[in-house]
mmCIF file of C-alpha atoms in Angstrom:
data_model
loop_
_atom_site.group_PDB
_atom_site.id
_atom_site.type_symbol
_atom_site.label_atom_id
_atom_site.label_comp_id
_atom_site.label_asym_id
_atom_site.label_seq_id
_atom_site.Cartn_x
_atom_site.Cartn_y
_atom_site.Cartn_z
ATOM 1 C CA UNK X 1 149.418 23.221 51.666
ATOM 2 C CA UNK X 2 152.741 24.099 49.724
ATOM 3 C CA UNK X 3 156.450 24.960 50.621
ATOM 4 C CA UNK X 4 158.788 27.706 48.912
ATOM 5 C CA UNK X 5 162.208 26.955 47.651
ATOM 6 C CA UNK X 6 165.189 28.664 49.771
ATOM 7 C CA UNK X 7 168.518 28.746 49.516
ATOM 8 C CA UNK X 8 170.637 27.029 52.454
ATOM 9 C CA UNK X 9 170.662 29.387 55.749
ATOM 10 C CA UNK X 10 168.534 31.901 53.930
ATOM 11 C CA UNK X 11 165.911 33.830 55.671
ATOM 12 C CA UNK X 12 162.442 32.493 54.734
ATOM 13 C CA UNK X 13 159.767 35.182 55.432
ATOM 14 C CA UNK X 14 156.169 34.782 54.017
ATOM 15 C CA UNK X 15 154.287 37.746 55.348
ATOM 16 C CA UNK X 16 150.700 38.054 53.633
ATOM 17 C CA UNK X 17 148.506 35.700 51.909
ATOM 18 C CA UNK X 18 144.851 36.033 49.490
ATOM 19 C CA UNK X 19 142.993 33.495 47.736
ATOM 20 C CA UNK X 20 140.816 34.397 44.687
ATOM 21 C CA UNK X 21 137.472 32.799 43.685
ATOM 22 C CA UNK X 22 138.990 30.028 42.229
ATOM 23 C CA UNK X 23 140.902 29.129 44.590
ATOM 24 C CA UNK X 24 144.480 30.567 43.553
ATOM 25 C CA UNK X 25 146.808 31.456 46.408
ATOM 26 C CA UNK X 26 148.894 34.974 46.284
ATOM 27 C CA UNK X 27 151.758 34.976 48.737
ATOM 28 C CA UNK X 28 153.999 37.656 49.481
ATOM 29 C CA UNK X 29 157.867 36.894 50.030
ATOM 30 C CA UNK X 30 159.847 39.473 52.091
ATOM 31 C CA UNK X 31 162.851 37.887 51.292
ATOM 32 C CA UNK X 32 162.568 37.893 47.189
ATOM 33 C CA UNK X 33 160.551 41.332 47.353
ATOM 34 C CA UNK X 34 158.176 39.487 45.335
ATOM 35 C CA UNK X 35 154.311 37.900 45.167
ATOM 36 C CA UNK X 36 153.664 34.306 43.626
ATOM 37 C CA UNK X 37 150.555 33.241 42.227
ATOM 38 C CA UNK X 38 150.109 29.347 42.931
ATOM 39 C CA UNK X 39 147.720 27.485 40.610
ATOM 40 C CA UNK X 40 145.018 25.563 42.254
ATOM 41 C CA UNK X 41 144.402 22.545 39.984
ATOM 42 C CA UNK X 42 141.941 21.227 42.214
ATOM 43 C CA UNK X 43 144.221 19.172 44.369
ATOM 44 C CA UNK X 44 147.420 20.454 44.656
ATOM 45 C CA UNK X 45 149.510 23.952 43.693
ATOM 46 C CA UNK X 46 151.641 22.697 41.110
ATOM 47 C CA UNK X 47 152.753 25.924 39.212
ATOM 48 C CA UNK X 48 153.552 29.198 40.908
ATOM 49 C CA UNK X 49 153.889 32.574 38.653
ATOM 50 C CA UNK X 50 155.666 35.833 40.020
ATOM 51 C CA UNK X 51 153.030 38.787 39.551
ATOM 52 C CA UNK X 52 153.405 42.631 40.256
ATOM 53 C CA UNK X 53 156.844 42.660 39.088
ATOM 54 C CA UNK X 54 156.687 46.575 37.815
ATOM 55 C CA UNK X 55 158.097 47.512 41.449
ATOM 56 C CA UNK X 56 160.888 46.447 43.536
ATOM 57 C CA UNK X 57 159.930 47.498 47.053
ATOM 58 C CA UNK X 58 158.779 44.602 49.906
ATOM 59 C CA UNK X 59 155.673 43.535 48.672
ATOM 60 C CA UNK X 60 152.947 43.271 51.961
ATOM 61 C CA UNK X 61 149.156 42.841 52.122
ATOM 62 C CA UNK X 62 147.287 41.976 49.217
ATOM 63 C CA UNK X 63 143.609 42.044 48.498
ATOM 64 C CA UNK X 64 141.916 40.467 45.330
ATOM 65 C CA UNK X 65 138.573 41.919 43.948
ATOM 66 C CA UNK X 66 135.477 40.490 43.018
ATOM 67 C CA UNK X 67 136.602 40.155 39.373
ATOM 68 C CA UNK X 68 140.073 39.068 40.310
ATOM 69 C CA UNK X 69 142.273 41.976 40.233
ATOM 70 C CA UNK X 70 145.156 41.700 42.294
ATOM 71 C CA UNK X 71 146.095 45.174 44.584
ATOM 72 C CA UNK X 72 149.270 44.607 46.333
ATOM 73 C CA UNK X 73 150.870 47.341 49.137
ATOM 74 C CA UNK X 74 154.258 48.105 48.155
ATOM 75 C CA UNK X 75 156.924 49.738 50.827
ATOM 76 C CA UNK X 76 159.441 52.219 49.306
ATOM 77 C CA UNK X 77 162.124 54.476 50.890
ATOM 78 C CA UNK X 78 161.250 56.479 54.073
ATOM 79 C CA UNK X 79 157.395 58.131 53.872
ATOM 80 C CA UNK X 80 156.947 56.571 50.125
ATOM 81 C CA UNK X 81 154.743 53.690 48.840
ATOM 82 C CA UNK X 82 152.501 52.512 46.229
ATOM 83 C CA UNK X 83 149.664 50.378 45.593
ATOM 84 C CA UNK X 84 150.022 48.205 42.436
ATOM 85 C CA UNK X 85 147.273 46.675 40.855
ATOM 86 C CA UNK X 86 146.822 43.269 38.214
ATOM 87 C CA UNK X 87 144.261 43.481 36.035
ATOM 88 C CA UNK X 88 142.810 39.940 35.498
ATOM 89 C CA UNK X 89 144.288 40.390 31.793
ATOM 90 C CA UNK X 90 147.563 40.575 33.095
ATOM 91 C CA UNK X 91 148.254 44.101 32.734
ATOM 92 C CA UNK X 92 149.857 45.493 35.547
ATOM 93 C CA UNK X 93 150.077 49.567 37.051
ATOM 94 C CA UNK X 94 150.537 51.613 40.054
ATOM 95 C CA UNK X 95 150.118 54.862 41.851
ATOM 96 C CA UNK X 96 151.659 56.284 44.985
ATOM 97 C CA UNK X 97 150.351 57.059 48.211
ATOM 98 C CA UNK X 98 150.715 59.051 51.114
ATOM 99 C CA UNK X 99 153.009 57.527 53.637
ATOM 100 C CA UNK X 100 154.250 54.068 53.517
ATOM 101 C CA UNK X 101 151.566 51.433 52.668
ATOM 102 C CA UNK X 102 151.711 48.269 54.732
ATOM 103 C CA UNK X 103 147.891 46.842 54.761
ATOM 104 C CA UNK X 104 145.069 47.646 52.670
ATOM 105 C CA UNK X 105 141.477 46.196 51.851
ATOM 106 C CA UNK X 106 138.475 46.519 49.190
ATOM 107 C CA UNK X 107 135.290 47.827 49.543
ATOM 108 C CA UNK X 108 132.242 46.365 47.856
ATOM 109 C CA UNK X 109 133.179 48.727 44.959
ATOM 110 C CA UNK X 110 136.614 47.919 44.854
ATOM 111 C CA UNK X 111 137.540 51.422 46.553
ATOM 112 C CA UNK X 112 141.276 51.006 48.186
ATOM 113 C CA UNK X 113 141.708 51.710 52.227
ATOM 114 C CA UNK X 114 145.186 52.219 53.122
ATOM 115 C CA UNK X 115 146.258 53.245 56.630
ATOM 116 C CA UNK X 116 149.885 54.253 56.119
ATOM 117 C CA UNK X 117 152.457 53.950 58.831
ATOM 118 C CA UNK X 118 152.713 56.099 61.481
ATOM 119 C CA UNK X 119 149.770 58.195 60.041
ATOM 120 C CA UNK X 120 146.458 59.125 61.623
ATOM 121 C CA UNK X 121 143.751 58.200 59.009
ATOM 122 C CA UNK X 122 142.339 55.879 56.635
ATOM 123 C CA UNK X 123 143.025 56.660 53.151
ATOM 124 C CA UNK X 124 140.651 55.554 50.275
ATOM 125 C CA UNK X 125 141.487 55.436 46.623
ATOM 126 C CA UNK X 126 139.956 54.771 43.344
ATOM 127 C CA UNK X 127 141.324 52.094 41.455
ATOM 128 C CA UNK X 128 143.127 54.753 39.189
ATOM 129 C CA UNK X 129 144.816 56.068 42.108
ATOM 130 C CA UNK X 130 142.422 58.990 42.890
ATOM 131 C CA UNK X 131 142.492 59.732 46.712
ATOM 132 C CA UNK X 132 138.603 60.222 47.316
ATOM 133 C CA UNK X 133 138.447 60.282 51.336
ATOM 134 C CA UNK X 134 140.057 60.456 54.396
ATOM 135 C CA UNK X 135 139.074 58.835 57.666
ATOM 136 C CA UNK X 136 141.060 60.353 60.839
ATOM 137 C CA UNK X 137 141.298 57.652 63.624
ATOM 138 C CA UNK X 138 143.052 58.271 67.144
ATOM 139 C CA UNK X 139 145.854 55.922 68.709
ATOM 140 C CA UNK X 140 149.076 55.787 69.844
ATOM 141 C CA UNK X 141 149.310 52.424 68.692
ATOM 142 C CA UNK X 142 150.566 50.835 65.240
ATOM 143 C CA UNK X 143 147.848 49.403 62.537
ATOM 144 C CA UNK X 144 148.976 47.026 61.342
ATOM 145 C CA UNK X 145 145.987 45.067 59.379
ATOM 146 C CA UNK X 146 142.936 46.487 57.937
ATOM 147 C CA UNK X 147 139.300 45.199 57.259
ATOM 148 C CA UNK X 148 136.590 46.688 55.530
ATOM 149 C CA UNK X 149 132.822 44.520 55.815
ATOM 150 C CA UNK X 150 130.137 44.448 53.516
ATOM 151 C CA UNK X 151 127.800 47.015 55.463
ATOM 152 C CA UNK X 152 130.784 49.798 55.231
ATOM 153 C CA UNK X 153 132.446 49.019 58.810
ATOM 154 C CA UNK X 154 136.151 49.131 59.209
ATOM 155 C CA UNK X 155 138.505 47.374 61.757
ATOM 156 C CA UNK X 156 141.712 47.942 62.196
ATOM 157 C CA UNK X 157 143.908 45.836 63.827
ATOM 158 C CA UNK X 158 146.620 47.719 66.518
ATOM 159 C CA UNK X 159 150.026 46.058 67.110
ATOM 160 C CA UNK X 160 149.948 46.248 70.906
ATOM 161 C CA UNK X 161 146.347 43.944 70.799
ATOM 162 C CA UNK X 162 143.839 46.540 70.102
ATOM 163 C CA UNK X 163 140.709 46.537 67.584
ATOM 164 C CA UNK X 164 139.369 49.815 66.232
ATOM 165 C CA UNK X 165 135.830 49.730 64.736
ATOM 166 C CA UNK X 166 135.107 52.703 62.255
ATOM 167 C CA UNK X 167 131.222 53.130 61.495
ATOM 168 C CA UNK X 168 128.704 56.045 60.158
ATOM 169 C CA UNK X 169 129.777 58.020 57.114
ATOM 170 C CA UNK X 170 131.362 61.318 56.245
ATOM 171 C CA UNK X 171 131.500 63.661 57.992
ATOM 172 C CA UNK X 172 130.155 61.740 60.937
ATOM 173 C CA UNK X 173 132.007 58.881 61.257
ATOM 174 C CA UNK X 174 131.760 57.177 64.716
ATOM 175 C CA UNK X 175 135.096 55.728 66.256
ATOM 176 C CA UNK X 176 135.133 53.222 68.921
ATOM 177 C CA UNK X 177 137.811 50.532 70.881
ATOM 178 C CA UNK X 178 136.650 47.221 70.832
ATOM 179 C CA UNK X 179 136.840 45.652 74.712
ATOM 180 C CA UNK X 180 139.006 42.784 73.884
ATOM 181 C CA UNK X 181 142.694 42.872 74.134
ATOM 182 C CA UNK X 182 145.038 40.764 72.764
ATOM 183 C CA UNK X 183 148.882 40.574 72.813
ATOM 184 C CA UNK X 184 150.636 41.423 69.432
ATOM 185 C CA UNK X 185 147.646 41.110 66.215
ATOM 186 C CA UNK X 186 149.417 40.257 62.954
ATOM 187 C CA UNK X 187 146.125 40.450 61.148
ATOM 188 C CA UNK X 188 142.331 40.546 60.660
ATOM 189 C CA UNK X 189 139.400 38.754 58.907
ATOM 190 C CA UNK X 190 135.799 38.183 58.806
ATOM 191 C CA UNK X 191 133.763 35.197 57.710
ATOM 192 C CA UNK X 192 130.494 34.884 55.826
ATOM 193 C CA UNK X 193 128.698 34.776 59.101
ATOM 194 C CA UNK X 194 130.069 37.904 60.385
ATOM 195 C CA UNK X 195 132.637 36.434 62.868
ATOM 196 C CA UNK X 196 135.679 38.607 63.563
ATOM 197 C CA UNK X 197 139.356 36.894 63.794
ATOM 198 C CA UNK X 198 142.441 38.051 64.985
ATOM 199 C CA UNK X 199 145.534 36.334 64.632
ATOM 200 C CA UNK X 200 148.106 37.146 68.019
ATOM 201 C CA UNK X 201 151.650 35.816 67.246
ATOM 202 C CA UNK X 202 152.551 36.910 71.046
ATOM 203 C CA UNK X 203 151.179 33.413 71.906
ATOM 204 C CA UNK X 204 150.962 32.070 68.115
ATOM 205 C CA UNK X 205 146.863 31.843 68.091
ATOM 206 C CA UNK X 206 144.229 33.074 66.190
ATOM 207 C CA UNK X 207 141.064 34.511 68.469
ATOM 208 C CA UNK X 208 137.455 34.447 67.170
ATOM 209 C CA UNK X 209 136.068 38.131 68.737
#
């Protein structure tokens, strides 16, 4: 679709992607600690703009709200991190989270779900940074991505190949592990038909679960 220019012999590390309702593409570039928005003109992506410029940490997961606001997980020093928000009008804000955020997801009300690195719960924040809920889970693995479905179900993709599903509501959360196992998971997504997709970078493949 496009290629980012890099310096000779420089490491090029594209980490996370997102697409908004107008087919604009958002890309997190780890080497530059930046997120770029590539404008779709109907055929190509001729122009790009750096967004979420108010924080200097590595930019990771990206989520786009129904109205076009952009949310980005930003890693900080050990044990620290932020969620940055770029409103559709271009204004940018951020708030600190408990732990280091790598992945995030939005629900139908644009609440932000974050499973911090090394944590044992999903933290749920309002867009203004207010912590409204902690959803506990148990795993000895690292969570590498999160998905929140329209029915409120939460899926956690784990590095060593497991998928955790959280259903129900507070305080009666139901947590189970799907029977399918993979090598090393990197991302998780669901299409409009309810089919679950996971990327297994141990075998360079995407699977439909």
